[in-house]
Amino acid sequence: MSSTNTAKGTRDFSRNELAKRNYLFDVIKDSFTRFGFAPLETPAMENIETLTGKYGDEGDQLLFRILRSGDFLKDLEPEDLSHEQAKKIRSAIADKGLRYDLTIPFARFIAKNHAQLGLPYKRFQIQPVWRADRPARGRYREFYQCDADVAGTTSLLSDTEFILIVDDVFNRLKLPTSVYKLNNRKVLAGFAQTLQRADAMTDMTVAIDKLDKIGMEGVEKELAARGFNNEDIDKIKNFTAIEGNNNERLDQLQNLLAGNEMAVKGIAELREVLGYVNACTLQNTRVEVDFSLARGLNYYTGTIYEVQLDGVNMGSVASGGRYDNLTESFGVKDVPGVGLSFGAERLYDVMEQLDLFPATLGNNCQVLVLNLDEKHNAAYLNLSNQLRNSGIATELYVQKAKLGKQMKFAEKREIPYVLIAGETEFAAQQYQLKNLETGEQNGYSLSQIIEILNK
RNA sequence: GUGAGCAUAGCUCAGUCGGUUAGAGCGCUGGUUUGUGGAUCCAGAGGUCGCCGGUUCGAACCCGGUUGUUCACCCCA
C-alpha cells in the first residue's frame, strides 16, 4: 500500500485554503494589473543550462533535476559511474530542471522576445517554484512567488511605482501599517570602495545585513572574522549608526562619502525616489532609508528594498531591487530591470494570524438541493439547473439519504440554504427553502427562491 | 549541512515498574426521530502502538538502525 504523504516539503491545498490563497493572489494580481503589468506564465521546467550558474554553487545544489527518458546511461562508460564523476553523470542523465525562481525565466523570456515586445516591458508572474532545500517551518520545496518586474528602463519612476503597489496591496488586504526600508546598492559599493578592499562589498553586506538579528556586537564579531581591521569596523559602525529622518540621514551620508563618486550617485538616486514618493499620498506604508539593508543577492545594482509589517514578527513580506543586467547571461546586453516579490507564503501566514481573510470567502454554493427520493432525480436535476442558469451556485445531493445527514453535509460545506422538495412540493410547485443559519423555512415558488438567493 | 525532541484510533492526546483483552475527548455510523441539521441520551465501528531488527519468559514502553515530522542553528522566500 502506498503512503498518503505528499512529497517532502510539498502540500495539498484544501478548498478553504485555496479560497484564501486565491483571495490573496487576486488582490495582488488586481493591483499589478492596475499598474499596467501583464501576466506571464513560463514552464515549470527549463533546460538545465538555463538554470545552472545563475544562483551560485549553492543554488545549483538546490535545483531539482529531471531525469532524461530512455536509456540515458548508454553514452557513459562503466568507470564514469563512480561518486567522483557525480557531476558528469548528472549532466548526462538530466537535461531539464524545475524553475528555481521567476526572475531567470523572465530574463530568458525577455532575452528571447525583447524585439517584439517593446521595452519597457512590465510583467507579473504568480507561479510555484521548486528548491531541493531542507523544509522547515514556513519553508517549502514547492512554494509560490508573486513577482512583478519592469525590464528595459533605468527610470526611477519604476522603482517608485513598486512602493505605490505595496501600499495599495497592503491597504486593500487591511494589513497593519508597514515600513518600506529603502537603500541603494551603489551606496554600499561606494562605501566598500573607501575601505580599500576589493572583496569588502560582499563580506560587509553579509555582516551588516544581520544587524537586526545579532546586534552591533554580533556584526563586529562577524566583520572581524571576515578579516576587517578595527579601523574598518569603526567606519562601518559609524556608517550603520547614521540616524534621523530620511533627509538627515542622506545629508550625513553625503558628508561621510562626499569623495566617492559611486556613493554620491546612490545618494542622488535615493533622493530622487524619495522626491517622487513625497508627491504621492501613501496609506499603509512609510518609506525609511536604512543603510544597513543589504539584501543577500549580488545582482542588485541600484535601489534595494524590503518591507516589514509593524507589530508582526515575520521578517520581510515583500522585497526587491534594481539590477543593471537582467538578460546578459542570455546574450542580450543593456536591459536593466527592477522588480518586486511579495512573500506569498508569509503574507498568508500573517493574514491567518491576524484573522484578516474575509469571513464570506469561499467557493461555496448558495444552496443544496436535498434528495428525498431518487424517483425525483430528474426533477431535482432540472430544478438545480434552473437555479444555476439564474446565476446561483447550486449543489445537488445526488443520492437519497436521511434529511438530517444531508443537512449536516450542507453545514459542513458551509452552504447557507437547503431546498427541500418531495411529493407535495412538486405537486404544488412550492418548494421549501430553509436558511440553515436562522432555521427559518418557508414554501416559495422557484422564481421567488431565485429572487431570495440572488440578493 | 549541524544538533536535539517527537511518532499510539480519522483528529488531539493519555498509557503506571517491561506483565492478562492498549484507553479518553472530538469526529464517524446507527438508534432515540421510516420528511428536517446544531442540543441530550444510548449503542457501534475503527489500532500490525511509523517501519526493520535486537534484548527478554514477556516490549507501545529498553537498545540499534531507518523513515517521517517538529524545534534551534546555517541559509533562504
XYZ file of C-alpha atoms (C1' of nucleotides) in Angstrom, chain A residues 8 58 131 134 137-140 143 210 372 402-405 407-408 411 420 422-425 434 436-437 439 441, chain B residues 1-4 27-39 67-77:
56
model
C 8.681 16.151 1.339
C 24.558 26.664 -3.518
C 14.019 24.143 -4.382
C 15.516 21.084 3.605
C 8.638 25.998 9.313
C 7.257 28.345 6.678
C 9.722 26.992 4.156
C 8.840 24.524 1.459
C 6.177 27.392 -2.965
C 22.367 40.631 10.151
C -35.807 12.895 -0.643
C -31.723 10.918 5.635
C -32.558 14.604 5.679
C -30.501 15.132 8.794
C -27.458 13.716 7.113
C -28.308 18.991 6.236
C -25.170 18.143 8.126
C -23.493 22.650 7.180
C -36.460 20.605 0.198
C -40.835 15.938 -2.234
C -44.225 14.707 -3.430
C -46.284 17.607 -2.073
C -43.840 20.325 -3.131
C -34.551 26.604 4.621
C -29.550 26.854 7.883
C -28.203 29.694 9.932
C -33.506 27.821 10.898
C -38.137 27.748 6.489
C 24.528 20.901 6.170
C 24.832 20.613 12.251
C 22.354 19.454 16.958
C 18.008 17.971 19.866
C -15.282 13.134 14.746
C -17.778 8.954 12.163
C -22.046 5.186 11.748
C -26.711 3.548 13.779
C -30.806 4.396 17.302
C -33.987 7.955 20.109
C -36.933 10.616 15.001
C -39.031 5.480 8.109
C -39.728 14.431 5.604
C -35.919 18.497 8.899
C -29.155 19.968 10.943
C -26.877 22.184 15.528
C -28.610 20.005 21.813
C 11.641 6.779 7.529
C 8.531 10.799 8.642
C 7.897 15.143 11.460
C 8.907 19.389 14.892
C 12.292 22.902 17.143
C 17.054 25.630 17.341
C 21.390 26.981 14.194
C 23.228 27.651 8.782
C 20.945 29.510 4.540
C 16.797 31.346 2.282
C 11.279 33.086 0.122
